[in-house]
Coordinates of C-alpha atoms in Angstrom, one line a residue:
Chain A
X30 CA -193.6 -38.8 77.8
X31 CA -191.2 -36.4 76.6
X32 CA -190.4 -38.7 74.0
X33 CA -194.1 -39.0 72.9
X34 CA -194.0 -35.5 72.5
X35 CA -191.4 -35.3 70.3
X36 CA -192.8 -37.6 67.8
X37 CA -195.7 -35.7 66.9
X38 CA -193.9 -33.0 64.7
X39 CA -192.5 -36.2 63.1
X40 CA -195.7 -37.7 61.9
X41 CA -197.5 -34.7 61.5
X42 CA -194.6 -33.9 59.0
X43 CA -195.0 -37.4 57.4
X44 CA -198.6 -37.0 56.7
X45 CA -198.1 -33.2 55.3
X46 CA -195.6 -34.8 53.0
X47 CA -197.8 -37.6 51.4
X48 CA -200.4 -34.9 51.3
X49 CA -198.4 -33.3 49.3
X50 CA -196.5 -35.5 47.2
X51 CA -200.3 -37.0 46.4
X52 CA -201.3 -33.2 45.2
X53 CA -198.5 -33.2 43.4
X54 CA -198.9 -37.0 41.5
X55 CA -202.4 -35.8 40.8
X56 CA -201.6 -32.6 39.1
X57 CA -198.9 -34.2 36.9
X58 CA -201.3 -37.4 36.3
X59 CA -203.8 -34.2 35.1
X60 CA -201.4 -32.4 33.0
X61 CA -200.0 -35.2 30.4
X62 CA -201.5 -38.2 29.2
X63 CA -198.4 -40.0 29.5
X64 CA -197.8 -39.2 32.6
X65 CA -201.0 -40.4 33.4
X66 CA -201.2 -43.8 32.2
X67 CA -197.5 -44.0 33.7
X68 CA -198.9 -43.3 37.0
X69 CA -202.2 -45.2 36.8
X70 CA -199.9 -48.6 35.4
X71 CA -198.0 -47.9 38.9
X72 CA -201.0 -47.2 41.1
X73 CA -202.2 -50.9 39.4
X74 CA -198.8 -53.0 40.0
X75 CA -198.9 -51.4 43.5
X76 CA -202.6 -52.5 44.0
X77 CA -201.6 -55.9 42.5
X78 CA -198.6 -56.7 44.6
X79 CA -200.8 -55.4 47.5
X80 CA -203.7 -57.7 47.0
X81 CA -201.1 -60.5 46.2
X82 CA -199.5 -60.4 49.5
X83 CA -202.9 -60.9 51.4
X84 CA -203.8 -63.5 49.4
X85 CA -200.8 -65.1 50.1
X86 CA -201.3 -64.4 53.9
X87 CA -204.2 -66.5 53.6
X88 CA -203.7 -69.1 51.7
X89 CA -200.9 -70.1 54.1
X90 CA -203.7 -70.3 56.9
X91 CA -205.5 -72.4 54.2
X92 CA -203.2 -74.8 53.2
X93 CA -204.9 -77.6 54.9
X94 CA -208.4 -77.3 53.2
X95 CA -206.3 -76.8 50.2
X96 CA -204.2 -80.1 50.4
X97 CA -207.3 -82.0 50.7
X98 CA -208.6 -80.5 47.7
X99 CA -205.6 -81.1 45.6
X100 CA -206.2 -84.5 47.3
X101 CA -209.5 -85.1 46.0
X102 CA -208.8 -83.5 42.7
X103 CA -205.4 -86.0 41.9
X104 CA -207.6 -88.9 42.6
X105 CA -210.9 -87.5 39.8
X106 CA -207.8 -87.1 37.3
X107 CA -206.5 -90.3 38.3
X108 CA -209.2 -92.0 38.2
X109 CA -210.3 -90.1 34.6
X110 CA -206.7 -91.0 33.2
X111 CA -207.7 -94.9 34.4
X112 CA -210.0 -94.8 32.1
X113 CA -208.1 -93.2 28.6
X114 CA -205.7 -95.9 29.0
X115 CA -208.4 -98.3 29.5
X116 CA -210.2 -97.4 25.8
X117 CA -207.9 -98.5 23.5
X118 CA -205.8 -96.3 21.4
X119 CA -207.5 -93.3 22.3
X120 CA -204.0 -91.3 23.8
X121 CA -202.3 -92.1 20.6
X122 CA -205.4 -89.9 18.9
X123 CA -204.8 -87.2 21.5
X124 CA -201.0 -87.0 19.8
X125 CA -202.7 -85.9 16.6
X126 CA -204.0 -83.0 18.2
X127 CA -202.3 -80.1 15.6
X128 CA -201.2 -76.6 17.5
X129 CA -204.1 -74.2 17.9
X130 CA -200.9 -71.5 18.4
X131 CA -202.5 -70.8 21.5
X132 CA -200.8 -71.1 25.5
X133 CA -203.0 -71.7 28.5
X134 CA -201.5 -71.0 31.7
X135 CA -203.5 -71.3 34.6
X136 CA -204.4 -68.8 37.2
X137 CA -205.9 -68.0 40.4
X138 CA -208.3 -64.6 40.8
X139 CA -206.4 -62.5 43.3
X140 CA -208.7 -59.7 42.8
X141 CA -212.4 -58.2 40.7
X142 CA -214.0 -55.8 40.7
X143 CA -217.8 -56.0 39.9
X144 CA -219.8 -52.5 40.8
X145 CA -218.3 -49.7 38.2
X146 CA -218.8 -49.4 34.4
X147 CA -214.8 -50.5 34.4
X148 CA -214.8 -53.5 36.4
X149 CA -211.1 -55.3 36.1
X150 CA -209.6 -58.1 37.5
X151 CA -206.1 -59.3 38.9
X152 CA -204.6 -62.1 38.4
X153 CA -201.4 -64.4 40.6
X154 CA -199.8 -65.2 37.0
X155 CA -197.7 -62.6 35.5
X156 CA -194.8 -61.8 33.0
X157 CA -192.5 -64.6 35.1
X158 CA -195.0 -67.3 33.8
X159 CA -195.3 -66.2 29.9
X160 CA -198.7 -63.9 30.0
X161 CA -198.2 -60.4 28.2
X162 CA -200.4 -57.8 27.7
X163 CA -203.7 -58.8 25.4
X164 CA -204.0 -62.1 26.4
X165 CA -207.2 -63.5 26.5
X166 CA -209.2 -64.8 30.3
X167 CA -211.5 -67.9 29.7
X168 CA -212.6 -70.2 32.7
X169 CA -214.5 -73.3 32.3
X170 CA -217.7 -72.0 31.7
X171 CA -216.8 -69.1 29.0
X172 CA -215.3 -65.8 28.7
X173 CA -213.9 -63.7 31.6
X174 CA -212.0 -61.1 30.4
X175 CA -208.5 -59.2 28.6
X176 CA -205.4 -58.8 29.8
X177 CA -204.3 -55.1 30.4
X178 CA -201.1 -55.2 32.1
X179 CA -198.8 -57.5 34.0
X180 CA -195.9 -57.0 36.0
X181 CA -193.6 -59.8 37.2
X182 CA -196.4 -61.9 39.2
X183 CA -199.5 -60.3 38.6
X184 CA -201.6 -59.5 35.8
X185 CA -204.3 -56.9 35.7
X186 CA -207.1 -57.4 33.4
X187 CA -210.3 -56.0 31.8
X188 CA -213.5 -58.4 32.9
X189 CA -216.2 -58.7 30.0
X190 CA -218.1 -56.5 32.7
X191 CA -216.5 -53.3 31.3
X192 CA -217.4 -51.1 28.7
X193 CA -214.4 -50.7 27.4
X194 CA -213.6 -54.2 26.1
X195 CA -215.4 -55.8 22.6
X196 CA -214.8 -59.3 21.9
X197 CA -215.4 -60.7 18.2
X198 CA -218.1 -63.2 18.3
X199 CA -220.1 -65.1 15.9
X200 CA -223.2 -67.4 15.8
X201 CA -222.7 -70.9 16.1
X202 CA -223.3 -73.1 13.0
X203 CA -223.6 -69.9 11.0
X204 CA -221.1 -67.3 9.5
X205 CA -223.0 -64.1 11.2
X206 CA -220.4 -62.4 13.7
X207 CA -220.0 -59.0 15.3
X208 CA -218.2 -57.4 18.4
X209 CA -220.0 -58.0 21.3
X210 CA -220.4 -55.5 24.6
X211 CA -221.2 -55.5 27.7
X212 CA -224.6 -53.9 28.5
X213 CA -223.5 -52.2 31.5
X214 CA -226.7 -53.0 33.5
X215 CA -226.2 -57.0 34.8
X216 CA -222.9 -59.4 34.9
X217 CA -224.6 -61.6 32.5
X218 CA -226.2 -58.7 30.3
X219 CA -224.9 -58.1 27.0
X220 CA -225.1 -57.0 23.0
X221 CA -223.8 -58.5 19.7
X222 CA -223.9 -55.5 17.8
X223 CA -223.6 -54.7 13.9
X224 CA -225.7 -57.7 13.1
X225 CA -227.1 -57.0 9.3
X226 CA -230.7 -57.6 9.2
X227 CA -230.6 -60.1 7.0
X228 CA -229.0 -62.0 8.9
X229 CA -230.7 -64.5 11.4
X230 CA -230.1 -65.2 14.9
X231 CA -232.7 -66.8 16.8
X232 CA -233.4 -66.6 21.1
X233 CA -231.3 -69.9 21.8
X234 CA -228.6 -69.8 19.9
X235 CA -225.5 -70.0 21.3
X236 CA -223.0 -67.5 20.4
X237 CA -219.3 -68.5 20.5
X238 CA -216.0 -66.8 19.4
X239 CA -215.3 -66.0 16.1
X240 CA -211.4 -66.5 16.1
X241 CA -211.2 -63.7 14.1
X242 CA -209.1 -61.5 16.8
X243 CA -205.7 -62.4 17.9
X244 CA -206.4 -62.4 21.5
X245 CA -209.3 -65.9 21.7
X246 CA -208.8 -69.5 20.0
X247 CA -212.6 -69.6 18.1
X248 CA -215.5 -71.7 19.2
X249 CA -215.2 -70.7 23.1
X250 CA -219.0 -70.4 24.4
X251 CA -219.8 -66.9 25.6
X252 CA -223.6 -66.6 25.9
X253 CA -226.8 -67.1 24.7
X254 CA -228.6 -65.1 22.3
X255 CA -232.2 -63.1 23.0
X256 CA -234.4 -60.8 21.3
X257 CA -233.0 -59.0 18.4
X258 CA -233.5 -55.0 18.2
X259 CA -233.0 -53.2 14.8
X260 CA -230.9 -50.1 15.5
X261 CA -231.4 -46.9 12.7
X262 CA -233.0 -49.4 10.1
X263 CA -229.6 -50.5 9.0
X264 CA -228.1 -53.1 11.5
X265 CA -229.3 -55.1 14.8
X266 CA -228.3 -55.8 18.2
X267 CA -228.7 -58.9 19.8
X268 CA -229.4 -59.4 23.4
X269 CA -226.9 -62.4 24.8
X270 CA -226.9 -63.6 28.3
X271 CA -223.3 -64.3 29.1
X272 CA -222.6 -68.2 30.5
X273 CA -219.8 -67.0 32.7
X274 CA -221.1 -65.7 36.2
X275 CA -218.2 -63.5 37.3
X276 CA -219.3 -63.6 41.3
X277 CA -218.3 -67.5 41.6
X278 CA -215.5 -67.1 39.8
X279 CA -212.3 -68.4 41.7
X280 CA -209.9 -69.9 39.1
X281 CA -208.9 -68.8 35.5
X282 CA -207.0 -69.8 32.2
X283 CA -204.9 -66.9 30.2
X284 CA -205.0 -67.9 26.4
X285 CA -201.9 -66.2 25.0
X286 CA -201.9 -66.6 21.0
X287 CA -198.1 -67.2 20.2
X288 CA -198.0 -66.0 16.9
X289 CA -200.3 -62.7 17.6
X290 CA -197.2 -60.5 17.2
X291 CA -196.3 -62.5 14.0
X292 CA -199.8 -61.5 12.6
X293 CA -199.9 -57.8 13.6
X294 CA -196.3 -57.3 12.0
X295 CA -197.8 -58.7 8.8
X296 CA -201.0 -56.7 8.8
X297 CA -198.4 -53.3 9.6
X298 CA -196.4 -53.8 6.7
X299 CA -199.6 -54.7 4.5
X300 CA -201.0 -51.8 5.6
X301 CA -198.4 -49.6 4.9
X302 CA -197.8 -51.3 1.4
X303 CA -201.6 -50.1 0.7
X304 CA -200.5 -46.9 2.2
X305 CA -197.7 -46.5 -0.9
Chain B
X16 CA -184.9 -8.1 58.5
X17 CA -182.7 -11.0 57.8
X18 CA -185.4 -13.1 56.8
X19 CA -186.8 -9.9 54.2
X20 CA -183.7 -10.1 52.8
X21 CA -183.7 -14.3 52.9
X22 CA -187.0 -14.2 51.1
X23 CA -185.9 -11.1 48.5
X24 CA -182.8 -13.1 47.3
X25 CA -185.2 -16.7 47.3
X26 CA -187.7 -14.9 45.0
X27 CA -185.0 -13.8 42.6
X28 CA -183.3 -16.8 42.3
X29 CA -186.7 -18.7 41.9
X30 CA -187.3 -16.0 38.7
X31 CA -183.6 -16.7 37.5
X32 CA -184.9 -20.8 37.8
X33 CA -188.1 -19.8 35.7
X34 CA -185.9 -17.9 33.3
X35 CA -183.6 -21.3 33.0
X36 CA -186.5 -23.5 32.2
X37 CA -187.9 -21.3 29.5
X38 CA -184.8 -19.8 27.9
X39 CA -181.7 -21.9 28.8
X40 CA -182.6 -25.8 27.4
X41 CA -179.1 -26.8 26.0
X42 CA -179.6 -30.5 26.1
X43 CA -182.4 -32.5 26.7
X44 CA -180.1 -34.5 28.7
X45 CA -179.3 -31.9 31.3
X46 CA -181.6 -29.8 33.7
X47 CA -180.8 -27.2 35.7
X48 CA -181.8 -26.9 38.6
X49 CA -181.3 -24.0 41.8
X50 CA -184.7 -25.3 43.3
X51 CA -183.1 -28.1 45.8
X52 CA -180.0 -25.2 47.2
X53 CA -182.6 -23.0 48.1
X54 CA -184.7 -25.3 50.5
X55 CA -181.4 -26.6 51.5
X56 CA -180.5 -23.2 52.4
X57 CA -183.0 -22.0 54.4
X58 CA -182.6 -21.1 57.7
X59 CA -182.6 -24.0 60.0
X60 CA -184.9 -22.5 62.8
X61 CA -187.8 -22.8 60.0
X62 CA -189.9 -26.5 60.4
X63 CA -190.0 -29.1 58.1
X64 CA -193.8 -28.2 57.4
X65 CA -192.9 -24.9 56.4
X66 CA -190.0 -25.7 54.2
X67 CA -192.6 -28.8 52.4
X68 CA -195.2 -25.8 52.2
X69 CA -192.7 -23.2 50.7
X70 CA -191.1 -26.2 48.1
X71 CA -195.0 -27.3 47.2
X72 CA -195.9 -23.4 46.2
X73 CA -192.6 -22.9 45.0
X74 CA -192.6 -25.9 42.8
X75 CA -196.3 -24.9 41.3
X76 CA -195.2 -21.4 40.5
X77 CA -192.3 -22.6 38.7
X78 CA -194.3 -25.5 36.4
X79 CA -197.0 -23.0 36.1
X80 CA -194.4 -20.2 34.8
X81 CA -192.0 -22.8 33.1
X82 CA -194.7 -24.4 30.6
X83 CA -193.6 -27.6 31.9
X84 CA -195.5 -30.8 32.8
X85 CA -197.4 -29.1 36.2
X86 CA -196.7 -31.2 39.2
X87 CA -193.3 -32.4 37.9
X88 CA -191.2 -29.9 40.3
X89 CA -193.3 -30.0 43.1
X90 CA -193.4 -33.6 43.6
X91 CA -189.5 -33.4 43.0
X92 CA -189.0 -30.9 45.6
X93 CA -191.6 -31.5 48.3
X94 CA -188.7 -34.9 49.2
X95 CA -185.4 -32.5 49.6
X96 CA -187.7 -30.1 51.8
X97 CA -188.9 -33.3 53.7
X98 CA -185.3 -34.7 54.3
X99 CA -183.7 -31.3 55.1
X100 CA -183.3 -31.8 58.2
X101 CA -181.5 -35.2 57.7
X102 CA -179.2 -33.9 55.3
X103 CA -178.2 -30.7 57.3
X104 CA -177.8 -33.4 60.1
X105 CA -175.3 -35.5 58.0
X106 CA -173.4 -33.1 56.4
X107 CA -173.3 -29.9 59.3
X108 CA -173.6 -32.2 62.6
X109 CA -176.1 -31.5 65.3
X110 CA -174.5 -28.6 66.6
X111 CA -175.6 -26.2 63.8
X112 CA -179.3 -27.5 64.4
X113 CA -179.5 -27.1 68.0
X114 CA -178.0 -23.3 67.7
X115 CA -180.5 -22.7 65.2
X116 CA -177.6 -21.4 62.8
X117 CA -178.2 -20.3 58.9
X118 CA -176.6 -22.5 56.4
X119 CA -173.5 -19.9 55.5
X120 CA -171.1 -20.7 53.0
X121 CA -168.4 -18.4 54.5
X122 CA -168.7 -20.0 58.1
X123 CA -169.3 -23.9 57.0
X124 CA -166.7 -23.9 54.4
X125 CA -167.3 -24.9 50.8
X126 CA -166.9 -29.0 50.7
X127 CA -169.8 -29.2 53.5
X128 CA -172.1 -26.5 51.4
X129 CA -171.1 -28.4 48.1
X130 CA -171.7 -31.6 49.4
X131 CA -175.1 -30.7 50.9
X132 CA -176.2 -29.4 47.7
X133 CA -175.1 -32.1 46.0
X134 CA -177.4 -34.9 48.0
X135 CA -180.6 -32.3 47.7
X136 CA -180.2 -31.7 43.9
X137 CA -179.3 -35.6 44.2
X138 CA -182.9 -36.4 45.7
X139 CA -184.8 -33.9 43.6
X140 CA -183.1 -35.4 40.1
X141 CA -184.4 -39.2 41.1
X142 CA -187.9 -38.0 41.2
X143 CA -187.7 -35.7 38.3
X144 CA -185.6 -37.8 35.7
X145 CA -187.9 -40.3 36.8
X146 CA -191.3 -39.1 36.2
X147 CA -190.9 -36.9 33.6
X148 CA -189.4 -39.8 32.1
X149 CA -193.0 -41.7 32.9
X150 CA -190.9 -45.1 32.3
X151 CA -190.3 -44.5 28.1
X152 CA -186.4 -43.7 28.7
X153 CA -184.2 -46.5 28.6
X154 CA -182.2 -46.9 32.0
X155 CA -179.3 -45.6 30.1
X156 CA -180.9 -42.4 29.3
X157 CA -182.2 -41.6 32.5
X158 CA -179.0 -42.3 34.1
X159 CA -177.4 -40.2 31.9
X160 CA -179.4 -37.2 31.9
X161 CA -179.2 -37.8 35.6
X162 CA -175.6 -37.6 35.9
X163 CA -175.4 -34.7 33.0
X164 CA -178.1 -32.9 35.5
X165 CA -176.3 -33.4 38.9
X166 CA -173.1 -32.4 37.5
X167 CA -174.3 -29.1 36.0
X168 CA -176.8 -28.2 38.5
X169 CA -174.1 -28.8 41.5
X170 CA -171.9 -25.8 39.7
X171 CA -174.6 -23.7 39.8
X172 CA -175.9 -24.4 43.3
X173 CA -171.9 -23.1 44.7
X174 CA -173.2 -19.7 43.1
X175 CA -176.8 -19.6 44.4
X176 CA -175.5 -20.8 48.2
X177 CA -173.1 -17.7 47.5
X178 CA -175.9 -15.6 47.0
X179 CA -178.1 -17.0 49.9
X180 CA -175.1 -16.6 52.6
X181 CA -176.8 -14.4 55.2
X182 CA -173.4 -13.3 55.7
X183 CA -172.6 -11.8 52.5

């Protein structure tokens, strides 16, 4: 009893301290920018490594149903890999294949977030398995998002549900491109904007991506285009319905473009050439 | 009375750290700092809670005064207020806590006081070096200016816990 007594003052202390030291963290988050992305980039790898351990928790307790999936899964590839060898020649054509310069890396959705204007997502892959930061997140269907961070395991990312991430796109079997946004309404909703109104781009096309960023390979489906709305008389904005429904979504690919550094050096020092 | 003159002597010394941060910045690899002797030296009858309270106001006066990043100090020195009691334990022994004894130079002897001050301005530098820093410092840097810090500051302290002896 007396001993219960005693260990009030203890936690009572504890919880004045993180109080505290949370005051504190907030008012030096609020006082420099630096400080503040410092702090958020923390709060994230916490949350990550957080998340990452439950997940872990669970899978364990799921290893079963998982085993039978990788069970059933082996024998589809098996059986699909039957049937290359079968057609004649057709694995010495897949040799041919030249380098896109871009890595895939598969990855498992730890964490999303889908109700705010800045919906992100985390991923089980991080620095430890080659992703850095402003690497692209396709599934099978289409788009999913931009790396924003990774520590060593985990990866935190921008989904294509946030308005803070554009994504070159362009019309497929036609040079018209533009950035496209999310509309910030629906998972599926959103806009390919700066679209010159001379250019056409009819409900039912499919718009892809262009290529013409560093972060996506081109020709990746991302939606499909509606009605056009003509914005100040000098450009248009399509309406696309994204392909890629982000509330199924379970497993990812990171697209990591190996020579993306090689190409922003270049542009610096042509840019500071045009500069002299 | 002894207290009066505790908290007279405290607020001094808290105006000679503001005058430090905005006057005396020899390097920016060394910070001074008297903030960690003073909680350290308080009298050990006072709680935890009030030292964390006293070292969270005192820390916001002095980044408000000192121009500074606000927040930097108090998050630095809400810790050393938070483990007093643990270091007092280590370095003085139980006794001085369970007589309710002041932290006095002249009766403790000066390894024990410097050594005190030493793991409190110890505790405070980790947390400042490292978030003022905000992770752009190499590890060198920060270890450094750590080190530069600790030493500097530790010379200082001996004066302040001088100053603060209630039996002086």
């Amino acid at each position: 009893m007396a001993k219960e007594r005693s260990s009030y003052p203890i936690i009572i202390s504890a919880a004045v301290f993180i109080i505290l030291e949370i005051a504190a963290v907030a008012m030096l988050s609020r006082s420099s920018s630096l400080q503040d992305v410092w702090i958020k980039h923390s709060t994230r790898r916490v949350q990550a490594f957080l998340w990452g351990s439950s997940e872990r928790i669970r899978d364990h307790f799921s290893l079963q149903k998982q085993n039978d999936r990788l069970a059933e899964e082996n024998f589809l590839l098996r059986e699909r890999l039957r049937r290359y060898e079968a057609a004649e020649g057709s694995l010495e054509e897949l040799k041919d294949i030249p380098d896109d310069g871009f890595r895939y890396t598969p990855a498992k959705v730890v964490k999303m977030s889908r109700n705010s204007a800045h919906n992100y997502i985390i991923l089980d892959k991080g620095s430890e398995d080659g992703i850095s930061p402003m690497s692209g997140i396709i599934s099978s269907t289409g788009i999913v998002g931009i790396v924003d961070a990774v520590d060593k395991h985990f990866s935190y990312g921008l989904t294509i549900n946030n308005s803070n991430i554009g994504i070159s796109a362009r019309v497929k079997g036609s040079d018209v491109t533009g950035p496209l946004f999310w509309d910030g309404l629906t998972s599926k909703g959103s806009y390919l904007k700066d679209i010159a109104l001379h250019n056409d781009v009819n409900p039912g096309d499919t718009i892809m991506t262009s290529g013409f960023s560093t972060i996506f390979p081109p020709d990746i489906p991302i939606g499909v285009a509606g009605e056009a709305k003509i914005i100040n008389g000098s450009s248009k904005n399509v309406k696309v319905e994204l392909f890629q429904d982000l509330s199924s979504l379970r497993y990812v690919t990171v697209v990591k473009n190996i020579r993306r550094e090689e190409i922003e050096e270049l542009e610096a020092s042509e840019n500071k050439e045009g500069h002299k | 009375m002894r207290d009066s003159a505790y908290m007279i002597k405290y607020t001094l010394l808290v105006i000679a750290q503001i005058l430090i941060l905005n006057y005396c910045n020899f390097s920016q690899l060394v910070s001074l700092t008297l903030l960690p002797t003073l909680i350290i030296s308080l009298p050990t009858r006072h709680s935890t809670l009030f030292a964390m309270i006293l070292a969270f106001i005192t820390g916001f006066v002095v980044d408000f005064t000192a121009g500074g990043l606000i927040g930097l100090n108090m998050a630095a020195l809400v810790p050393v207020a938070f483990f007093r009691i643990v270091i007092v334990r280590i370095v003085f022994g139980e006794e001085l806590l369970a007589r309710g004894d002041n932290v006095s130079l002249n009766r403790l002897g000066p390894v024990k006081i410097v050594f005190s001050n030493i793991l409190a301005t110890a505790l405070f530098l980790v947390v400042y070096v490292w978030a003022d820093g905000a992770g752009t410092h190499p590890l060198w840097m920060d270890f450094t200016r750590f080190g530069c810090s600790l030493l500097a500051s530790a010379v200082l302290s001996f004066f302040v816990s001088m100053i603060l002896d209630p039996e002086n």
